[in-house]
Short mmCIF file of C-alpha atoms and ligand atoms in Angstrom, two decimals:
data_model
loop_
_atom_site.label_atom_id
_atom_site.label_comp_id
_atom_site.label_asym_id
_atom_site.label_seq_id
_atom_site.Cartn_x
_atom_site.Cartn_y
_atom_site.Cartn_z
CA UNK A 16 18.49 27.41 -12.35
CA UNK A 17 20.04 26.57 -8.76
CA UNK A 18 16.70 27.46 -6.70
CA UNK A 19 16.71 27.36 -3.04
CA UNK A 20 12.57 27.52 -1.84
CA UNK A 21 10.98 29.48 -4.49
CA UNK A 22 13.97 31.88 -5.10
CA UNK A 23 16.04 32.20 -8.46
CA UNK A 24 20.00 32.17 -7.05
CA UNK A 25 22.62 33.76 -9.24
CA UNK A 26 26.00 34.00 -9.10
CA UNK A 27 28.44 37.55 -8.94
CA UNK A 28 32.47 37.15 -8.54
CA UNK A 29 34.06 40.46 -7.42
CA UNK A 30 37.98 40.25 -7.45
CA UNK A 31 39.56 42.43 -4.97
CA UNK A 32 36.90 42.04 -2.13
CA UNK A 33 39.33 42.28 1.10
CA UNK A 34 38.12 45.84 1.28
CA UNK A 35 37.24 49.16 0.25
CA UNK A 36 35.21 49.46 -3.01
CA UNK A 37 35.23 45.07 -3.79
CA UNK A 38 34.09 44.64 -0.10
CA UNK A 39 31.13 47.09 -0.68
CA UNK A 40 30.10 45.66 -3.46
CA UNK A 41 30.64 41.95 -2.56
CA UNK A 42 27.93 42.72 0.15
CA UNK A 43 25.72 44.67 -2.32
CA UNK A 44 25.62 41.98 -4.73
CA UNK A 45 24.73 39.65 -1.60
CA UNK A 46 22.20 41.69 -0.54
CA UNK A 47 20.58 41.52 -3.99
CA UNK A 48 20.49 37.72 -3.51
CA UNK A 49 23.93 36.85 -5.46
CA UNK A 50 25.53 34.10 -4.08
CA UNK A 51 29.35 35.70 -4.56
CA UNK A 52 32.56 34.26 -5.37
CA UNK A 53 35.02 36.82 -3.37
CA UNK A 54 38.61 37.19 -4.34
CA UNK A 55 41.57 38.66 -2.83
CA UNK A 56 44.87 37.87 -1.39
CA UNK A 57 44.35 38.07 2.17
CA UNK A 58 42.52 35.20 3.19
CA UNK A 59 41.38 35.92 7.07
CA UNK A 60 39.64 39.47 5.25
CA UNK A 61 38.36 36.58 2.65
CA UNK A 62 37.07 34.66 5.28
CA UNK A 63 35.48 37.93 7.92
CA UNK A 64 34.06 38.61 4.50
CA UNK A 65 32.42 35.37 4.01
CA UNK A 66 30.82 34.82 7.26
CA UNK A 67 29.39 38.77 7.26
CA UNK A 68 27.51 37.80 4.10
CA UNK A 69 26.17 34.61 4.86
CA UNK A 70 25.15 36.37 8.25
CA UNK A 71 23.35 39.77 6.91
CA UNK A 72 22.50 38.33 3.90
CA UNK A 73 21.93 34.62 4.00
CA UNK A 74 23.14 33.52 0.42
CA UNK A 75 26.33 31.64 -0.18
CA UNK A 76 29.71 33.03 -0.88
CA UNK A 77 33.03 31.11 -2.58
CA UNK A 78 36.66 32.00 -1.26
CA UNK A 79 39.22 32.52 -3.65
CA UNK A 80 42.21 33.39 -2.53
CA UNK A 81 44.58 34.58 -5.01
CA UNK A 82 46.64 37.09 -7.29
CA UNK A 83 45.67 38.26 -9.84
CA UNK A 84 49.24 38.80 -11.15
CA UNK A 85 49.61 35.24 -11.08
CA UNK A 86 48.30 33.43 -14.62
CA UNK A 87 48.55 30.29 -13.26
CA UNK A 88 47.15 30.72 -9.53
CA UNK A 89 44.01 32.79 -11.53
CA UNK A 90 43.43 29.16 -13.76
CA UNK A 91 43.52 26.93 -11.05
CA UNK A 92 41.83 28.58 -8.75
CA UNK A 93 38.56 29.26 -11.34
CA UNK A 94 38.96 25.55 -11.91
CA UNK A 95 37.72 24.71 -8.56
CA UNK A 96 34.56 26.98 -8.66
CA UNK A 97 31.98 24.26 -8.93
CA UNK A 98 30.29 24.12 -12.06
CA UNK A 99 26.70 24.76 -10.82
CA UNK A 100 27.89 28.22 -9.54
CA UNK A 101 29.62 29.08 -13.51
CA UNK A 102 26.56 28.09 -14.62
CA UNK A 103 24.75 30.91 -13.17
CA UNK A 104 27.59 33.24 -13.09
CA UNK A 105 25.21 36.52 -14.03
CA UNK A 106 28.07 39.38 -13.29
CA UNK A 107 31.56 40.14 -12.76
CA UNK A 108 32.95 43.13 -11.02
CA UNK A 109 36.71 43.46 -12.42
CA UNK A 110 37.78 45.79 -9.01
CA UNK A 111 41.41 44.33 -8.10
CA UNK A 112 43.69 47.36 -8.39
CA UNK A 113 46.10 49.61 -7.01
CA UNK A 114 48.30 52.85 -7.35
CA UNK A 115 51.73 52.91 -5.93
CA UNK A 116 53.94 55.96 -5.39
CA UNK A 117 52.77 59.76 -6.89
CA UNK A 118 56.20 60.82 -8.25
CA UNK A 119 57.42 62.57 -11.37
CA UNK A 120 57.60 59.89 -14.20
CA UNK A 121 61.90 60.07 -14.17
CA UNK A 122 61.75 59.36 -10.74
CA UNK A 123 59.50 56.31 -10.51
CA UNK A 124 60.76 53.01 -9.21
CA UNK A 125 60.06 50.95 -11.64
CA UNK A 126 59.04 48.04 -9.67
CA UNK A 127 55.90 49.58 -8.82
CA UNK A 128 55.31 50.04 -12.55
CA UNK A 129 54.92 46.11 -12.83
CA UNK A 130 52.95 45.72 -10.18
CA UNK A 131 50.24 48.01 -11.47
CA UNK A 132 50.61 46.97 -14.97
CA UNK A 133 50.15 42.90 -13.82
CA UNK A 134 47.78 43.83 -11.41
CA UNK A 135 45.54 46.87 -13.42
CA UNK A 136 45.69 45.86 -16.80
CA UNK A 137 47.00 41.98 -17.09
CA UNK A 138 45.49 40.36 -14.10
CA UNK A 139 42.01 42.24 -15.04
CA UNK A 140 42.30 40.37 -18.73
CA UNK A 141 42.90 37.12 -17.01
CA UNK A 142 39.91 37.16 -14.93
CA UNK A 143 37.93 38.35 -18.07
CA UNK A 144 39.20 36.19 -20.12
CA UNK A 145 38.27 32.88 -18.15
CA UNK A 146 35.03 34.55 -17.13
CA UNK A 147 33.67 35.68 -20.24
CA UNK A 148 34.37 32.01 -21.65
CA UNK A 149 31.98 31.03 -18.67
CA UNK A 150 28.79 33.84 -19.60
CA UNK A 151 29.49 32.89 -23.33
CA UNK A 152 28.45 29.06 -22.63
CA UNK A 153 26.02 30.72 -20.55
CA UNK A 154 24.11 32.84 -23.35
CA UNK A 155 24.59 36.26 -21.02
CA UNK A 156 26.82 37.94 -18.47
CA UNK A 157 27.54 41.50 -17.33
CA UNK A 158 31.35 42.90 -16.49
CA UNK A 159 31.58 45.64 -14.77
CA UNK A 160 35.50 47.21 -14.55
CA UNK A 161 36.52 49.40 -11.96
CA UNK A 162 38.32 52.40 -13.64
CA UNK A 163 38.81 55.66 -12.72
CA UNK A 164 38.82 59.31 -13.28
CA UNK A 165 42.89 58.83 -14.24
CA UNK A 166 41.43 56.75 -17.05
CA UNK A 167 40.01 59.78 -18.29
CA UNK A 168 42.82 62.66 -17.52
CA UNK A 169 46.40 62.28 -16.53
CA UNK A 170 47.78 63.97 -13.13
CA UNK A 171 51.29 65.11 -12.11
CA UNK A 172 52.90 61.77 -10.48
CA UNK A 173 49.99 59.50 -11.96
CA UNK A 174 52.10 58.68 -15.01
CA UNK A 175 51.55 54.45 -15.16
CA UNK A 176 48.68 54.68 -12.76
CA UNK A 177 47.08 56.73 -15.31
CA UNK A 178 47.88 54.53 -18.15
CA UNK A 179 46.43 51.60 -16.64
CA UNK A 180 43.82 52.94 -16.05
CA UNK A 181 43.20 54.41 -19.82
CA UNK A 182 44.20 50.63 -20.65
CA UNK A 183 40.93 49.68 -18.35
CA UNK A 184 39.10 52.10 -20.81
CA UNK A 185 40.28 50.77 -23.69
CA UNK A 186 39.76 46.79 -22.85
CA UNK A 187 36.36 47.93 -21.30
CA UNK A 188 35.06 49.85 -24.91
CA UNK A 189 36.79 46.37 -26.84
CA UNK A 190 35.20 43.87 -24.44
CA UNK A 191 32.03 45.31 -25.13
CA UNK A 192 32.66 45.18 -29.11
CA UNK A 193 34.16 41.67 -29.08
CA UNK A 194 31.37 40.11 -26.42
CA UNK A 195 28.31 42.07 -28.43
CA UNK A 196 27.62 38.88 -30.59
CA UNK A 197 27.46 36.86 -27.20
CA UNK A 198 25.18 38.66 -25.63
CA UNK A 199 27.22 40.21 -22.42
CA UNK A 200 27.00 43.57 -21.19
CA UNK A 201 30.56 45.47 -20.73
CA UNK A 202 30.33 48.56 -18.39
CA UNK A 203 32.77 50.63 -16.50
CA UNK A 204 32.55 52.57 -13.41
CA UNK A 205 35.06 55.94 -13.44
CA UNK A 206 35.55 57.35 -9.67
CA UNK A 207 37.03 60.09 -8.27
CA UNK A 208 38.98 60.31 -4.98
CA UNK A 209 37.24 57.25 -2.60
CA UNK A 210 38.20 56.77 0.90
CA UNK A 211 39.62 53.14 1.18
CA UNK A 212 43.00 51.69 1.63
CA UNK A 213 43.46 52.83 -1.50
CA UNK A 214 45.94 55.74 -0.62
CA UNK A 215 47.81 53.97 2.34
CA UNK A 216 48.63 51.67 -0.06
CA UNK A 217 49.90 54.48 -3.01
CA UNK A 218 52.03 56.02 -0.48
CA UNK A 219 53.14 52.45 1.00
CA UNK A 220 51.73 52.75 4.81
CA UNK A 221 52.55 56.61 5.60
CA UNK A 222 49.19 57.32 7.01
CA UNK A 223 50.34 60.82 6.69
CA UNK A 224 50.76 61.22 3.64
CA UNK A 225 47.47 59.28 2.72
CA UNK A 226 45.10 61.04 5.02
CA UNK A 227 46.48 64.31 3.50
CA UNK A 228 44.85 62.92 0.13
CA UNK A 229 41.64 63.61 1.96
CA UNK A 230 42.12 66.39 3.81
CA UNK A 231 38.89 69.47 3.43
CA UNK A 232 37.47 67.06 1.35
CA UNK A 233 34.20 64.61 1.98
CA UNK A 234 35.35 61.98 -0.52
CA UNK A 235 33.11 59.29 -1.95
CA UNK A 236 32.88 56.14 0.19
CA UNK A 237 33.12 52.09 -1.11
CA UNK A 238 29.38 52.31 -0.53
CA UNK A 239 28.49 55.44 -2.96
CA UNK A 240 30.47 53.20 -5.46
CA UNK A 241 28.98 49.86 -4.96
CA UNK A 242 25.35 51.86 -4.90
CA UNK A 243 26.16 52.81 -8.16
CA UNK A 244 27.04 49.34 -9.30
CA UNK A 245 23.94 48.54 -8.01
CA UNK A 246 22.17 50.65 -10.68
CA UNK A 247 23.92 49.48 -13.16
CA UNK A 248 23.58 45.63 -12.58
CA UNK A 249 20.20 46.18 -12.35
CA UNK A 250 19.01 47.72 -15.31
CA UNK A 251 16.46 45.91 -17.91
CA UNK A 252 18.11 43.20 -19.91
CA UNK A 253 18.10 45.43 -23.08
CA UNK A 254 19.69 48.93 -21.21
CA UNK A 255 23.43 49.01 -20.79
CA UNK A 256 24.93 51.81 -18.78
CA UNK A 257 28.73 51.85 -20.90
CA UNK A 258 30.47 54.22 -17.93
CA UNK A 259 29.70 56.34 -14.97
CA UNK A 260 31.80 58.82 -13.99
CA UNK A 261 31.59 59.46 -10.38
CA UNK A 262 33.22 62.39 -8.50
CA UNK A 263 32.44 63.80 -5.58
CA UNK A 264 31.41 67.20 -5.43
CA UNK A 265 34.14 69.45 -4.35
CA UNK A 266 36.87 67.17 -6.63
CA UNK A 267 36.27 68.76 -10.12
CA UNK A 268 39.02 67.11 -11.78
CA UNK A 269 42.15 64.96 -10.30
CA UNK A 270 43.77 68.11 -10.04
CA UNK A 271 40.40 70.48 -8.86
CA UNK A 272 39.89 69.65 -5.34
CA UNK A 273 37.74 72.89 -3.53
CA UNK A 274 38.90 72.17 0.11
CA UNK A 275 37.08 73.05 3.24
CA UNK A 276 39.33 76.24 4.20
P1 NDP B 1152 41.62 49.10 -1.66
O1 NDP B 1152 43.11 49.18 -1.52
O2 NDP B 1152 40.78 49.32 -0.47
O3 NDP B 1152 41.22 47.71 -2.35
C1 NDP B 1152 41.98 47.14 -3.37
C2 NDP B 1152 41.59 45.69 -3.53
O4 NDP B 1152 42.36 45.13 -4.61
C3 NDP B 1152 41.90 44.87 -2.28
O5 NDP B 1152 40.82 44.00 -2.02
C4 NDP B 1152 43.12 44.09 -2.68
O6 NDP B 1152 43.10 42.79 -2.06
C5 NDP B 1152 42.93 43.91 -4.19
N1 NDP B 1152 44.20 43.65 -4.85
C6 NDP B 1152 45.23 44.51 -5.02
N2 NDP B 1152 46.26 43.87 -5.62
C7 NDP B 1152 45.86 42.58 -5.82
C8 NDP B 1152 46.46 41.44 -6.39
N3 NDP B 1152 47.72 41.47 -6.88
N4 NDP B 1152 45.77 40.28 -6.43
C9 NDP B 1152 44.51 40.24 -5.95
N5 NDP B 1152 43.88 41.28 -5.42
C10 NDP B 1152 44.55 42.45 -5.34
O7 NDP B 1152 41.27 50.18 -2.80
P2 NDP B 1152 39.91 50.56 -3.54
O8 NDP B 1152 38.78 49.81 -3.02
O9 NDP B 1152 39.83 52.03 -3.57
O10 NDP B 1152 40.29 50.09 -5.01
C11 NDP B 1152 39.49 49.25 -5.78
C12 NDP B 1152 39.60 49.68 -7.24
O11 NDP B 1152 39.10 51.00 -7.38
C13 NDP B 1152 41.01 49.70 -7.79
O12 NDP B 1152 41.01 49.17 -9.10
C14 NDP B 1152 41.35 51.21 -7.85
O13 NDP B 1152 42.28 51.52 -8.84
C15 NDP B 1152 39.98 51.77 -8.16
N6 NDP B 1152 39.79 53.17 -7.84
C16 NDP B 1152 39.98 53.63 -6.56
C17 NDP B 1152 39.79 54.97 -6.28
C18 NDP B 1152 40.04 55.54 -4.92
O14 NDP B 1152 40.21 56.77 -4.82
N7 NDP B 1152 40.05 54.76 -3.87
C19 NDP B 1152 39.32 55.89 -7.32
C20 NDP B 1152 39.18 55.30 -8.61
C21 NDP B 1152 39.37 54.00 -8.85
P3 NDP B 1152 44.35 42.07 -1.34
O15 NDP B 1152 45.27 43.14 -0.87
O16 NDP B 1152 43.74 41.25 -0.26
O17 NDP B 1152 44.92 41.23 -2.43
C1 8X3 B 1153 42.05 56.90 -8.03
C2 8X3 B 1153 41.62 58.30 -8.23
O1 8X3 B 1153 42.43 60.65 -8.73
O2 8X3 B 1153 43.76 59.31 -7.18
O3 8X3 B 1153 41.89 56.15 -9.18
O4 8X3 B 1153 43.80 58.83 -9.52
S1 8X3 B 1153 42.97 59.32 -8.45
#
């Protein structure tokens, strides 16, 4: 083990850490003593990111900057991570996602069904893929996906969203099956509505329309998530926690919201 003093150092990789729930978490698993690889696509959020956990925390953390949409830039960008951080690469947080657009299926642009299928469901496997490769040399590992509650239910104008997001479901129940014999963990974490960039980006920078998502409601925050990630990364060796679904209390359902009158 890489050992700085006395002290054990692991290594976490969260994809999708330029904010909201990756961010969180990216600082969570730092303040746990991770040293973290961080991913995203914006680079200077990459790089605020970096020097925040080095700073608060004092562990080390490993830019890469890519998308996950992109096979190739996923590859070569692993590639670089030096081998004495794979080695000890305990857990990884499969976060990078988005919705875009909340219209009726016929009307979708169908663009923005790509994008969430690259980004949800194929960019997610290639990250697993390489990663799980990694924690199977290792002997161990934990991945933990970020669903969602549309994994679970479908919502008028969540059409693909939703079906990524059942895909996440899916691949995280098979992961678990096909990684059992190798000795990694395979959990998934199900929220309801969280306040992050999450809607700005759905509805494609009307503020509007995304603070509307919110409105009467105390949502959860990228820190109720990442606090629950905490619990589940650090459970006994032999305990698995296989989802958590996490809404906040006046959103019953996607559809159920009890707003402050
Ligand atoms: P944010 O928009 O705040 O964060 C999304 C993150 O994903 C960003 O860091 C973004 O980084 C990254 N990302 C998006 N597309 C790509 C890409 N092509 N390549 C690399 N990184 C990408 O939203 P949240 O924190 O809320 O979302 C995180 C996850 O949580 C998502 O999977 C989302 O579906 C899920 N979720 C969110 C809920 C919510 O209500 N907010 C509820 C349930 C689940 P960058 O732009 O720098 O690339
Ligand atoms: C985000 C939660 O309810 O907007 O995954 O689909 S919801």
């Amino acid at each position: 083990m890489i050992r700085r003093g006395t002290r054990e150092i692991r290594t976490a990789m969260v994809t999708g850490a330029t904010s909201g729930i990756g961010r969180a978490t990216a600082l969570m698993l730092a303040r746990l003593g991770y040293n973290v690889i961080i991913t995203g696509r914006r680079l200077t959020l990459l790089q605020d990111l970096s020097k925040e956990i080095e700073k608060t925390s004092g562990v080390e953390s490993y830019i890469l900057c890519f998308d996950v949409r992109d096979k190739h830039d996923v590859f070569d960008s692993y590639d670089i991570v030096h081998e004495s951080w794979k080695k000890h690469l305990h857990i990884l947080v499969n976060n990078a996602g988005l919705a875009l657009g909340a219209d009726s299926f016929e009307k979708c642009d169908d663009n923005d069904w790509d994008t969430m299928i690259d980004t949800n469901i194929k960019g997610l496997l290639y990250v697993s893929q390489l990663v799980a490769n990694t924690m199977k040399e290792n002997g161990y590992g934990h991945i933990v996906n970020i669903s969602s509650v549309a994994g679970k239910h479908v919502y008028y104008g969540g059409n693909v969203y939703c079906a990524t997001k059942h895909a996440v479901d899916a691949l995280t129940q098979a992961m678990r099956v096909d990684l059992l014999e190798h000795n990694i963990k395979v959990s998934s974490v199900s929220p309801g509505m969280v306040n992050t960039e999450f809607s700005l980006v759905r509805y494609k920078g009307d503020r509007e329309k995304a603070d509307k998502v919110y409105e009467g409601v105390k949502p959860l925050s990228a820190e109720d998530i990442a606090s629950a990630i905490e619990f589940i990364v650090t459970r006994p060796d032999h305990v698995c926690i296989n989802d958590m679904l996490i809404m906040p209390t006046q959103q019953a359902m996607p559809y159920y919201v009890q707003r402050d009158k």
